[in-house]
Coordinates of C-alpha atoms and ligand atoms in Angstrom, one line a residue:
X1 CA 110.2 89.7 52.0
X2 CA 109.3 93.2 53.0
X3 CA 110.1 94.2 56.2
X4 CA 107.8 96.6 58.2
X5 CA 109.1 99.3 60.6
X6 CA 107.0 98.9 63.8
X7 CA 105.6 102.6 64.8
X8 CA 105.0 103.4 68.1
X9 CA 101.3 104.6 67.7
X10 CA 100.0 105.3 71.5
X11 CA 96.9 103.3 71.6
X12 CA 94.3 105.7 73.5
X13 CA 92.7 109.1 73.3
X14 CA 93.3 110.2 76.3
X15 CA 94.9 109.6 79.5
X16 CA 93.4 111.0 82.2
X17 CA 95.5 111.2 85.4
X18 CA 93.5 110.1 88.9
X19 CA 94.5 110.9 92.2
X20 CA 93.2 108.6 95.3
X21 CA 93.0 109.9 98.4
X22 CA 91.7 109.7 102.1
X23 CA 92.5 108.4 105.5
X24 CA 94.9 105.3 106.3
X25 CA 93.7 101.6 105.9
X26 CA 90.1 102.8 104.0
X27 CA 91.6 100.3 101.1
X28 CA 93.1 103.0 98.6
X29 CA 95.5 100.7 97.7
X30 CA 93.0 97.5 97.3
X31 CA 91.0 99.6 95.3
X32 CA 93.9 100.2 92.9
X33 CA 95.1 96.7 93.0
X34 CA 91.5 95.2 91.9
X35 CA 91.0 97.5 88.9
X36 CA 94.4 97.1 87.5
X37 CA 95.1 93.6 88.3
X38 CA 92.2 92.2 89.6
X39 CA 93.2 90.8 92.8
X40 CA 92.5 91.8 96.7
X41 CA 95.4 92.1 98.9
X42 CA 94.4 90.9 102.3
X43 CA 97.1 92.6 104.2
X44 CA 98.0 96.2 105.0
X45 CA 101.0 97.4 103.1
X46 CA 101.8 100.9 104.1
X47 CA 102.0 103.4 101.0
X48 CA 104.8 106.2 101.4
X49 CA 104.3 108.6 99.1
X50 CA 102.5 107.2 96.7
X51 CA 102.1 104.7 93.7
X52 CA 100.7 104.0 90.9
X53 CA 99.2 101.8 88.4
X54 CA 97.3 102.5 84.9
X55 CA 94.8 100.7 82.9
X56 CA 93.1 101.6 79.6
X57 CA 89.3 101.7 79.5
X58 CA 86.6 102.3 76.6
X59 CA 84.4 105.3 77.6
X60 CA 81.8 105.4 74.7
X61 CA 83.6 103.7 72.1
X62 CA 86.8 105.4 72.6
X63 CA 90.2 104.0 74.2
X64 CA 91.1 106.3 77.6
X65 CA 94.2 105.3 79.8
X66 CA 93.9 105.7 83.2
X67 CA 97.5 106.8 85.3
X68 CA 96.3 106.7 88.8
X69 CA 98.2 108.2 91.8
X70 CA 97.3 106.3 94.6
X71 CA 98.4 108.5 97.9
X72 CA 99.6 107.8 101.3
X73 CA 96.7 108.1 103.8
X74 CA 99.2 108.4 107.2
X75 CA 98.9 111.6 108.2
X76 CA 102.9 112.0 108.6
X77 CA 102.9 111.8 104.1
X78 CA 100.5 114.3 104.0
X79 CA 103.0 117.5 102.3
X80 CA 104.6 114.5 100.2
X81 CA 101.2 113.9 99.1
X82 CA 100.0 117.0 98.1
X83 CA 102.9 117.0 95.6
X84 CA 100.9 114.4 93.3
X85 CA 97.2 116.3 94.0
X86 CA 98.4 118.5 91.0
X87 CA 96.5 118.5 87.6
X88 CA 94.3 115.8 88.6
X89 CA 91.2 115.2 86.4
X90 CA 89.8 112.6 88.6
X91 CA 90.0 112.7 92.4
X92 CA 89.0 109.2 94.0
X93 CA 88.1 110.2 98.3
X94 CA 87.5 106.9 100.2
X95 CA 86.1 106.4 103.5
X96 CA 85.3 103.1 105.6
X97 CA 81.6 102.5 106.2
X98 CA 83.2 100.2 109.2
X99 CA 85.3 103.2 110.2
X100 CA 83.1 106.7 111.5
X101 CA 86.3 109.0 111.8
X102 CA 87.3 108.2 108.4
X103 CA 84.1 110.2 106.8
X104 CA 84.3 112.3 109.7
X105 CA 87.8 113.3 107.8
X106 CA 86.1 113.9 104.3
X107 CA 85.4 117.7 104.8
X108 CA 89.7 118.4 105.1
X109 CA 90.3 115.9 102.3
X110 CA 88.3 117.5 100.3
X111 CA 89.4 120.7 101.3
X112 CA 92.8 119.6 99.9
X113 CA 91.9 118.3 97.1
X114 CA 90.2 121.7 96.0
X115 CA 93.1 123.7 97.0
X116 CA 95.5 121.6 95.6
X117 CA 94.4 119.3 92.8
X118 CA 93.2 121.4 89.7
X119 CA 93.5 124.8 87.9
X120 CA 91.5 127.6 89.8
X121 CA 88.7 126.4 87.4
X122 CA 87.5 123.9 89.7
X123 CA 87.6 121.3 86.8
X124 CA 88.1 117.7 88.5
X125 CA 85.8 115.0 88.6
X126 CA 85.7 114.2 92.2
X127 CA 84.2 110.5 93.1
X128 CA 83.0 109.6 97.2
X129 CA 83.9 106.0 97.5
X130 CA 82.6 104.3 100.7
X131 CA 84.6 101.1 100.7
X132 CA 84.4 97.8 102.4
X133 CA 80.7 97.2 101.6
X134 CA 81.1 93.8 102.2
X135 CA 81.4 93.5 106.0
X136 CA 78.9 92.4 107.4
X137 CA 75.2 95.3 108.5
X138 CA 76.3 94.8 111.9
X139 CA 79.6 96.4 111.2
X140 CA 78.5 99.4 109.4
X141 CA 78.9 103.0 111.4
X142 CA 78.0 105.0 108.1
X143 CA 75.1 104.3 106.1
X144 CA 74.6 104.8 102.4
X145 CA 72.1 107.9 103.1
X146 CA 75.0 109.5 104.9
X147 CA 77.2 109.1 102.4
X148 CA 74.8 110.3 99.3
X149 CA 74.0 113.6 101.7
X150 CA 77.6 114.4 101.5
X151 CA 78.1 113.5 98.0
X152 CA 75.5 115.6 97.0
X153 CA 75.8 118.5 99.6
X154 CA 79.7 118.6 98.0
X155 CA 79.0 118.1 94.3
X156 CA 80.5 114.6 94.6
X157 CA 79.8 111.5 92.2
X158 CA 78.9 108.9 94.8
X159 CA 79.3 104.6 94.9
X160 CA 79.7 102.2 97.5
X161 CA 82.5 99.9 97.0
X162 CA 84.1 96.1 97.7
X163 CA 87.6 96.3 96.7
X164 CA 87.7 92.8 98.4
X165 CA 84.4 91.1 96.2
X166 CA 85.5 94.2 93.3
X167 CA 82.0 95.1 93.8
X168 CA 81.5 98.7 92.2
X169 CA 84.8 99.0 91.7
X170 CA 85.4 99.3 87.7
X171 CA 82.3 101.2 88.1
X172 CA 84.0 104.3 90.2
X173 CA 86.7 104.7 88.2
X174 CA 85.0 104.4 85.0
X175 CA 82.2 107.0 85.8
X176 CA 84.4 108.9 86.7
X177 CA 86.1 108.8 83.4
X178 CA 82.6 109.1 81.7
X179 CA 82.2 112.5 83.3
X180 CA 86.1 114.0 82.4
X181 CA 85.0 112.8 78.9
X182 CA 81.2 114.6 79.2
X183 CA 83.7 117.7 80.4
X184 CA 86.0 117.6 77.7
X185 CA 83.2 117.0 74.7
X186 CA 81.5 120.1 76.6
X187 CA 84.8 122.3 76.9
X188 CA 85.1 122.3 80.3
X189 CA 88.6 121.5 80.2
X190 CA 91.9 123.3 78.4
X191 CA 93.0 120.0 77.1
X192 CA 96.1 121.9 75.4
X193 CA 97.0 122.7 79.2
X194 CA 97.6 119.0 80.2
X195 CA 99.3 120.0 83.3
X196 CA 96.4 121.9 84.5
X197 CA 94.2 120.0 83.5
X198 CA 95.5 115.8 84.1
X199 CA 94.3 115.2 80.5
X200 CA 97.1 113.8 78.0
X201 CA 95.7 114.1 74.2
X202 CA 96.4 110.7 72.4
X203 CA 97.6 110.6 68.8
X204 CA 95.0 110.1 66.8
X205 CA 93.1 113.3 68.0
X206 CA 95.9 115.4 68.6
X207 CA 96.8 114.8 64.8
X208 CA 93.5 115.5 63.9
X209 CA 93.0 118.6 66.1
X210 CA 96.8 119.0 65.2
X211 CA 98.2 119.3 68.7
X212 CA 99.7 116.7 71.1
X213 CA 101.2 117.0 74.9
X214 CA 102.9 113.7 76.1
Ligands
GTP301 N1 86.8 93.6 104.0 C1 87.5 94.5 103.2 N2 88.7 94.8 103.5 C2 89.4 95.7 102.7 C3 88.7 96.3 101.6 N3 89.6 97.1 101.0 C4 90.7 97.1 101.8 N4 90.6 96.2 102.8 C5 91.6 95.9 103.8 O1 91.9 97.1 104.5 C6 93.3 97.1 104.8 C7 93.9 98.4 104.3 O2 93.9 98.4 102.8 P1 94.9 99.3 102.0 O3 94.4 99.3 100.6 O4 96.3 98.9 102.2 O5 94.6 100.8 102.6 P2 95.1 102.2 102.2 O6 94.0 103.1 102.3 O7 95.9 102.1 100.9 O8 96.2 102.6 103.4 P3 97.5 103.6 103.4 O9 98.4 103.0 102.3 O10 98.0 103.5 104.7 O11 97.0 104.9 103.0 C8 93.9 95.9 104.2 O12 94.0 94.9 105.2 C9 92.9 95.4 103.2 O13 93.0 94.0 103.0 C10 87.4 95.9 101.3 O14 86.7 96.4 100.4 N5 86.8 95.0 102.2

């Protein structure tokens, strides 16, 4: 019998590393929770600092991995937070439709995020996330309109989310990997850089562009 040596062969093409950010209790967390495990958590569990969570997609036939940061919103984390904006290739901003000062925050999240997230390139994918589209009409305080105007007066990829009924919610994160992709087969990004630019080449193209950051 022939024994064969197991190799540790990474099995993606790229990791792409996603940052989620915005006020406190907009469901940064939930979000996270329902795209890497599926499940809603019903209760508010503080973050401090931040965590994380990954899970490997297919963006047009090819394997990505997806390391997401996902951020304190409390205002008293915000320094500690700004420590994991770094390098991001994806930045995820949520709001609460339910909740007006929450998008009335947008403007100095996003103000962060540009100063503190990528290379002086500009290069991340930024995605507005209104969550908690399932409450009921009469609860809503910012419509969808509102939302798009800012998306679009900002340069902002735009969805409406449930992280409760997972509505959209693949969707956002996996447009948004669509479009680091789009970036990367245009050559937007430095991908030998990947501290600049949250982009980890896999093995199999690193071998055949013979280069590899891990
Ligand atoms: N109905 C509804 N509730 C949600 C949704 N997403 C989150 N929640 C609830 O909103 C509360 C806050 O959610 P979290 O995900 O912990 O909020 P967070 O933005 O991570 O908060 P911080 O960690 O303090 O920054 C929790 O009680 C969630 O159950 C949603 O899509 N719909």
């Amino acid at each position: 019998m022939h024994l064969v040596p197991s190799v540790n062969i990474p099995s993606f093409d790229y990791i792409f590393k996603y940052i989620i950010i915005g006020d406190t209790c907009v469901g940064k967390s939930c979000l996270l929770l329902q795209f890497t495990d599926k499940r809603f958590q019903p209760v508010h569990d503080v973050t401090v600092g931040a965590e994380f969570g990954t899970r490997t997609v297919t963006v047009e036939g090819r394997p990505i991995k997806i390391r997401v940061w996902d951020t304190a919103g409390q205002e008293r984390f915000r320094s500690i937070t700004r420590s994991y904006y770094r390098g991001a290739a994806g930045v995820l901003l949520v709001y609460d439709i339910t909740r007006r000062e929450t998008f009335d925050h947008l403007a100095s999240w996003l103000e962060d995020a540009r100063q503190h997230a990528n290379n002086d390139r500009n290069t991340s994918t930024m995605m507005l996330i209104g969550n908690k589209c399932d409450h009921s009409p009469r609860r809503r305080v910012v419509s969808e309109e509102e939302g798009e105007r800012f998306a679009k007066e900002n340069g902002l990829l735009f969805l409406e989310t449930s992280a409760r009924t997972a509505h959209n919610v693949d969707d956002a994160f996996i447009k948004t990997a669509s479009n680091i992709f789009k970036n990367i087969k245009d050559g937007v990004f430095d991908v030998s850089n990947c501290e600049s630019s949250g982009i980890t080449v896999g093995y199999g193209i690193a071998s055949q562009k013979g280069r590899c950051c891990s």
